[in-house]
Structures are given as C-alpha cells and as structure tokens.
Tab-separated table of C-alpha atoms and ligand atoms in Angstrom:
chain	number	residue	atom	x	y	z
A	1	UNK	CA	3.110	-31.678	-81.410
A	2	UNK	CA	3.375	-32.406	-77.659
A	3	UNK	CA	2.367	-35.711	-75.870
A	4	UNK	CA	-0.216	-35.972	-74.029
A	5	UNK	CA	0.523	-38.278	-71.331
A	6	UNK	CA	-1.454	-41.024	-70.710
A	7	UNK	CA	-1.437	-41.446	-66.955
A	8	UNK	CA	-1.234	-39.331	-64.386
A	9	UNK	CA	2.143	-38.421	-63.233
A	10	UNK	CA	3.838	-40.509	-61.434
A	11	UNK	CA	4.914	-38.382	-58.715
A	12	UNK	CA	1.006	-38.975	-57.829
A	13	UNK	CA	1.597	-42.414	-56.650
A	14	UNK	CA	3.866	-41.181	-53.593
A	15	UNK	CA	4.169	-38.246	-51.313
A	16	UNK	CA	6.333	-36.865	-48.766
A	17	UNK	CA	5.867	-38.454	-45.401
A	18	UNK	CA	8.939	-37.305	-43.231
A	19	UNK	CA	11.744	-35.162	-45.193
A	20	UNK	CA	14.988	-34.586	-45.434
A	21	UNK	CA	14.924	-31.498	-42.586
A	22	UNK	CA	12.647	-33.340	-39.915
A	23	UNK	CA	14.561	-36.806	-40.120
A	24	UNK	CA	17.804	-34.752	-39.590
A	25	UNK	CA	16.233	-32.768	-36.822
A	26	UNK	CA	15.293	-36.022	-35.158
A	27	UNK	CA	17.850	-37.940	-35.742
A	28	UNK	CA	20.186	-35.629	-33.866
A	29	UNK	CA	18.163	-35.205	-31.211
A	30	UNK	CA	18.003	-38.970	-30.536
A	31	UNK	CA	21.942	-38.766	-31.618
A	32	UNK	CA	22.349	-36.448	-28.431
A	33	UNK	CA	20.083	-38.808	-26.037
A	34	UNK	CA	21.769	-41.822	-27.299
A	35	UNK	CA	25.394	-40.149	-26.956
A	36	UNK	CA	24.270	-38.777	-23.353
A	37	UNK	CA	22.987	-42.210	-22.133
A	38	UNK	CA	26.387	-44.240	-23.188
A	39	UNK	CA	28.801	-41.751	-22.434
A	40	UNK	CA	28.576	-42.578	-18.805
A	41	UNK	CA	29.538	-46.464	-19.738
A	42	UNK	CA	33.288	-47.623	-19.002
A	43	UNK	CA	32.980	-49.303	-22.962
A	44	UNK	CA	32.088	-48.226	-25.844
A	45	UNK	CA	28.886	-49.288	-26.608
A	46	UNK	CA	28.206	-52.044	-29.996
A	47	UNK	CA	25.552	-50.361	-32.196
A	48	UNK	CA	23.848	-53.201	-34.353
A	49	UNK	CA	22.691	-52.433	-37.646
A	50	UNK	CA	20.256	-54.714	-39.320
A	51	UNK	CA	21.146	-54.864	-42.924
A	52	UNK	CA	20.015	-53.470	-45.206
A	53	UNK	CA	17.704	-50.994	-44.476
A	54	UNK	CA	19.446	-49.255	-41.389
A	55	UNK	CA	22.911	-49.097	-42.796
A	56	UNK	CA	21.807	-45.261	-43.735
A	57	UNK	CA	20.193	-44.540	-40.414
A	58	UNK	CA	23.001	-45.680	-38.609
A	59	UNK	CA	25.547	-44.046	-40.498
A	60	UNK	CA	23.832	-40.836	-39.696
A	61	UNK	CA	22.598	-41.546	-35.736
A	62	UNK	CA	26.429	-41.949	-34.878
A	63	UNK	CA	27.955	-39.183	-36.103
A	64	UNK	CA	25.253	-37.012	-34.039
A	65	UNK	CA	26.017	-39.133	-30.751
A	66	UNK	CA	29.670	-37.497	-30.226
A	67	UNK	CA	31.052	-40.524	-28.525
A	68	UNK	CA	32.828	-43.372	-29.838
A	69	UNK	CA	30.918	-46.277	-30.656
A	70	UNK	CA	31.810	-49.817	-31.944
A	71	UNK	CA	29.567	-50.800	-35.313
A	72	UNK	CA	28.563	-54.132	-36.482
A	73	UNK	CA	26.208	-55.571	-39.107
A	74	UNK	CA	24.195	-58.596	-38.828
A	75	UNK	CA	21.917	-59.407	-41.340
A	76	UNK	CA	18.715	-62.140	-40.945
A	77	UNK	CA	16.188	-63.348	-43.097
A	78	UNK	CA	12.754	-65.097	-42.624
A	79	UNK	CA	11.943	-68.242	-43.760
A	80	UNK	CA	9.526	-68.083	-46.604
A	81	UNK	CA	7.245	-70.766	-45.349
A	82	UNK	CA	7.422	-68.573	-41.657
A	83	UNK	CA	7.128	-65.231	-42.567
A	84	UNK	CA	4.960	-64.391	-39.976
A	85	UNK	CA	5.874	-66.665	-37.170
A	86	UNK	CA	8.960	-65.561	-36.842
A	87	UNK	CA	10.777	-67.772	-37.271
A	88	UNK	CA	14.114	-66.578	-39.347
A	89	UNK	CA	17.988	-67.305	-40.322
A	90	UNK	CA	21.291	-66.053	-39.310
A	91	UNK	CA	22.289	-64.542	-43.027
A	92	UNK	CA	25.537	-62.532	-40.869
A	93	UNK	CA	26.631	-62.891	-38.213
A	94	UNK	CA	28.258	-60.303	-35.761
A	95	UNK	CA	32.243	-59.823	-35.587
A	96	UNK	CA	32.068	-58.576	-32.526
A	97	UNK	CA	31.747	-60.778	-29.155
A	98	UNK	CA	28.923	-58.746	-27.285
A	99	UNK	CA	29.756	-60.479	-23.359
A	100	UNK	CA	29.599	-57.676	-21.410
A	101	UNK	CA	29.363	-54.999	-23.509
A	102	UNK	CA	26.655	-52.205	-23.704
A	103	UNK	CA	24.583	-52.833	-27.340
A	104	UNK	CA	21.963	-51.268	-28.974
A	105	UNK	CA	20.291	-52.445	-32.062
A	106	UNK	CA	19.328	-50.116	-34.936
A	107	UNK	CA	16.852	-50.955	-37.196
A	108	UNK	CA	15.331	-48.938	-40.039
A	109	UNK	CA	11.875	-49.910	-39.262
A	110	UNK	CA	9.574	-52.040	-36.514
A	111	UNK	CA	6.359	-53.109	-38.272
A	112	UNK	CA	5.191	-56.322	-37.155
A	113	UNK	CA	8.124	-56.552	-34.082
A	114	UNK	CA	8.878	-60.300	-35.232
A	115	UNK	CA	12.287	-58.938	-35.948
A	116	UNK	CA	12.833	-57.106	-33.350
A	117	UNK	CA	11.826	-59.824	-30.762
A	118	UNK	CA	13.918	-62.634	-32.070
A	119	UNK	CA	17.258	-59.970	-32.449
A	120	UNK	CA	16.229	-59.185	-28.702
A	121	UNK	CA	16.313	-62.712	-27.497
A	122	UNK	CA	19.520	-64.093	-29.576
A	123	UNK	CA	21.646	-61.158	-28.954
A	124	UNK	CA	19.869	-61.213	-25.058
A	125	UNK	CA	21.554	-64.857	-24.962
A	126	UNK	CA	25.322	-63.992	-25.639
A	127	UNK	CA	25.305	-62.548	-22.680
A	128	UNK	CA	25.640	-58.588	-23.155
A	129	UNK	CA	25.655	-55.563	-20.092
A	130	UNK	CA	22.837	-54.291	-21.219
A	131	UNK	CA	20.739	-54.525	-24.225
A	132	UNK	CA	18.696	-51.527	-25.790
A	133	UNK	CA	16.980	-50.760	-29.351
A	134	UNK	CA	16.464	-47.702	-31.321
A	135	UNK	CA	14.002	-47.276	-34.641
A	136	UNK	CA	14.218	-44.656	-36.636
A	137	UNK	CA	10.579	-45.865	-37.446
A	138	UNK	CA	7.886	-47.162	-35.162
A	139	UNK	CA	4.655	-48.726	-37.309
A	140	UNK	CA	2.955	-49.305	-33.545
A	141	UNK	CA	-0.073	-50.646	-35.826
A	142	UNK	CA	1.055	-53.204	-37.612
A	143	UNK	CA	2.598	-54.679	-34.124
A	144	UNK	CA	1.394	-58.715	-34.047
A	145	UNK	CA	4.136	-58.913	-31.054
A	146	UNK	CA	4.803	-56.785	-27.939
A	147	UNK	CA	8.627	-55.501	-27.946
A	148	UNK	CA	10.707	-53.483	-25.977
A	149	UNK	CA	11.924	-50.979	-28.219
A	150	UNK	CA	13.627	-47.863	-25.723
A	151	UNK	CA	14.277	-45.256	-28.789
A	152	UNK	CA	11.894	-44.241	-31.317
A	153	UNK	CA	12.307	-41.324	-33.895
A	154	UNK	CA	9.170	-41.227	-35.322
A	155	UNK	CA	5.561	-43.110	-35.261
A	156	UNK	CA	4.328	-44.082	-38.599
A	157	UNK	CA	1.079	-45.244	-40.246
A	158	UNK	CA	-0.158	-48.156	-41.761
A	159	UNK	CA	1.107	-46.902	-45.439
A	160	UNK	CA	3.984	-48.272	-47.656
A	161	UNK	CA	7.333	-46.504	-47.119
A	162	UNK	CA	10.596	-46.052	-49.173
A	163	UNK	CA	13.391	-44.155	-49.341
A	164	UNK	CA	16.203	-43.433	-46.499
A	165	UNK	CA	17.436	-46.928	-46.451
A	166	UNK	CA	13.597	-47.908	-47.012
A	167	UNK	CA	12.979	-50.401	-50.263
A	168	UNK	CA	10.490	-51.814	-52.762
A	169	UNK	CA	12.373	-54.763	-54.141
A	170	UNK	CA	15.859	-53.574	-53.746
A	171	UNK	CA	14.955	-49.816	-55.016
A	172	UNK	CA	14.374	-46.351	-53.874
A	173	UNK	CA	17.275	-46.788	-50.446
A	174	UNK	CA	18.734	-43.973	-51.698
A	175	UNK	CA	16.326	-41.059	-51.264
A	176	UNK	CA	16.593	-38.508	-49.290
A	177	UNK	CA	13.450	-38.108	-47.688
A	178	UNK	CA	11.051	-40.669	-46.648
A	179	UNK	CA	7.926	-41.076	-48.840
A	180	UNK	CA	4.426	-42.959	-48.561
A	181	UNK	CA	3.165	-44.528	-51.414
A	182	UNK	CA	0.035	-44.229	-52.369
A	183	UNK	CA	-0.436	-46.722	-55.369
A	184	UNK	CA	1.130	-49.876	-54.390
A	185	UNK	CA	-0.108	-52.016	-56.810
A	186	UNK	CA	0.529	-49.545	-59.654
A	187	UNK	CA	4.244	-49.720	-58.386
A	188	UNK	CA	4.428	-53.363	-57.819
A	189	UNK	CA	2.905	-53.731	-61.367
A	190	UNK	CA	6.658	-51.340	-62.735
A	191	UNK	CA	8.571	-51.778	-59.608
A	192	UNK	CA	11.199	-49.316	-61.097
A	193	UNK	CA	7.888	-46.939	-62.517
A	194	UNK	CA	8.937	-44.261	-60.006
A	195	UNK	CA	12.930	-44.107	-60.853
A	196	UNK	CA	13.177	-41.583	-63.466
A	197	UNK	CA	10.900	-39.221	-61.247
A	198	UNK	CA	12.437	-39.500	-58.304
A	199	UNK	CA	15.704	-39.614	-59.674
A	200	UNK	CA	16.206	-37.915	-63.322
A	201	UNK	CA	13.327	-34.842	-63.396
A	202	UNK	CA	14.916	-32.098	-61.281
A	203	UNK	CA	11.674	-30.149	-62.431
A	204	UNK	CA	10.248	-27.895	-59.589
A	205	UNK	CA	8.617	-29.588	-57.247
A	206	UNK	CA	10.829	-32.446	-57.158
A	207	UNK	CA	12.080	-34.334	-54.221
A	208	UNK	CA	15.729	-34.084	-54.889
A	209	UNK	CA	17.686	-30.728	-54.055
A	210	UNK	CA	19.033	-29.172	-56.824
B	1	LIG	C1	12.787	-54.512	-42.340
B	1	LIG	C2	13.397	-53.759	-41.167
B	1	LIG	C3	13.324	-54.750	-40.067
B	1	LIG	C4	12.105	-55.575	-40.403
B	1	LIG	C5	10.962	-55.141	-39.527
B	1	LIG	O1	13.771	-55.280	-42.944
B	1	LIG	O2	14.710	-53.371	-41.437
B	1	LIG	O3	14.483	-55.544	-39.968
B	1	LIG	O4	11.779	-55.326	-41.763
B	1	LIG	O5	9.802	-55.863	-39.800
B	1	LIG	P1	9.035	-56.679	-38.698
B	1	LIG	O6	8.886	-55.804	-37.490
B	1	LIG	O7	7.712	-56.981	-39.367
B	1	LIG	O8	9.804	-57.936	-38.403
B	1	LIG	P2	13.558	-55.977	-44.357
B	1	LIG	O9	13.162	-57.404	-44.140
B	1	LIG	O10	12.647	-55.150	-45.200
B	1	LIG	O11	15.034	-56.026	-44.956
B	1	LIG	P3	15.923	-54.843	-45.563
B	1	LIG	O12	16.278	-53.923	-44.428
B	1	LIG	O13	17.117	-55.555	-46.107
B	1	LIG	O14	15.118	-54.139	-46.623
C-alpha cells in the first residue's frame, strides 16, 4: 500500500527565480564589461569577495573577465545588538595592501546596503586608485541606505533567496540556480526540510541536471 503524503511537496515551498542559464548569461556579460573596464589599468585590479556568500559568484565573474585579476577575501559580521545600524566587525581581514590599486568588491547580494556602505568607507580609507562594486544581486527595496553600487547583474524582489552561494542557516550555497522561497516559516520551522528535494530526488522536474 502506498503513502499518502501528508503535506504538500516540498518542492512547493520554493521556485525558480533566476537559473542556472540566465545567471551564466549574465554573469559573462558583466565578466566582459568588468574585464573591458580594467584591462586599460597599468595593475591588476583586487576583486574583494565578501565571504561567504560571493565566494561562488566570484569564482565564476573572473574567469569570464579574461584579464588577470588579484583575489582576496574579507569576511565581516554585524554586531547582534546593531544589526541594523550598521555597525559590524572585521571577522578577516584582507592580505592584500589596496594603496593604489584598482578594487572592486563582490558581494553575493545588496539588501539593506549597510554592508555595502561600511565595506565602501573602510576599504575607501586605505587609500585605493579607485574603488568600484559589483552585485550579482540588487534587492533595490529593501535599501534603508543609499550606496554606490556601479555593477549589478540582476534586480530582485522582496522574497527570500537561496542557492548560488545564497543560504538559510548555513544550507542550500550549493545550488545551481537561484530560488525564492515561498514558505519561510515552514522552512525555518525544518531548516534542512528542503535538502533531500533539492538534493537526492532527481525525479523530473527537479532542479538539478541529471
Ligand atoms: C549577505 C551578503 C552581504 C550582506 C548584504 O551576507 O553577502 O554581505 O548580506 O546585506 P545588507 O545589504 O543588508 O547589509 P550574509 O550576512 O548573509 O553572510 P554570508 O554571505 O556569509 O551568508
């Protein structure tokens, strides 16, 4: 006798927002603009990559620019108590000393800008050429901070996202396509509810290729 199931699948609580095909399509197209726009510097330019998130964004954005580049990590946290002031911590710092040298930030993701804006004006103080940022994902709404932000790949709603470096509670980085989710608090309730979908059913209709 077969189960019935007693929920709805739980593919339901997420769909595709941006796949696998349009981030690649974008990404090398901002790769090329990117690679264009520092190829006429005398230096390398430093790329920083905000951990965690745009570690996988990154990765891919440099090997479509076709010039070399200089990478770096830096990764910051915000105070609990400050979340949304701004206010945040040097978790890593860069290796790299960035005086006179072109750099671009890369970040995953600007939702409220808080981020953004303090990177901007720390990395603005050590005294770089010229200092530029790129998002793979602009959340324009949820801005509580103007922020210069010169490169954008794509403008997002106000919904949830994982996947392509994008997390709930340490999970999901590792898809390949970019998904909204629909059910928050059904996921927050089984943060890991959506693993064996996403991950283990290659039925059809499943995210993953085969
Ligand atoms: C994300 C993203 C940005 C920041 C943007 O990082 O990578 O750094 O949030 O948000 P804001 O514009 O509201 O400041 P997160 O803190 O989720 O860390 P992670 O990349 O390690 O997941």
């Amino acid at each position: 006798m077969s189960e019935i199931p007693a929920v709805a699948p739980r593919e339901d609580a997420v769909e595709t927002l941006i796949d696998r095909k349009a981030l690649s399509g974008r990404i090398s197209e901002l790769g090329r603009e990117l690679g264009g726009h520092y190829a006429k510097a005398e230096e390398s330019p430093i790329l920083v990559g905000v951990l965690k998130g745009s570690a996988f964004f990154l990765a891919d954005l440099i090997r479509a620019m076709g010039i070399d580049v200089v990478v770096d990590f830096m990764s910051i946290s915000a105070y609990s108590a400050g979340a949304q002031s701004g206010v945040v911590r040097i978790v890593k710092d860069l290796e790299e000393d960035l005086t006179d040298r072109d750099v671009l930030i890369v970040e995953d993701i600007v939702d409220t800008g808080l981020t953004l804006n303090y990177l901007r004006r720390t990395l603005g103080d050590r005294s770089p050429r010229s200092l530029q940022a790129v998002t793979l994902l602009d959340k324009l709404a949820r801005r509580i901070v103007p922020v210069d932000l010169e490169y954008s790949g794509f403008e997002t709603p106000d919904v949830f996202v994982i996947g392509y470096g994008l997390d709930f509670q340490g999970l999901y980085r590792n898809l390949p396509d970019i998904l909204a989710v629909k059910d928050l608090a059904r996921l927050a309730n089984d943060p890991a509810m959506l693993a064996s979908d996403l991950f283990h059913n290659k039925a059809p209709g499943s995210i993953l290729a085969p």
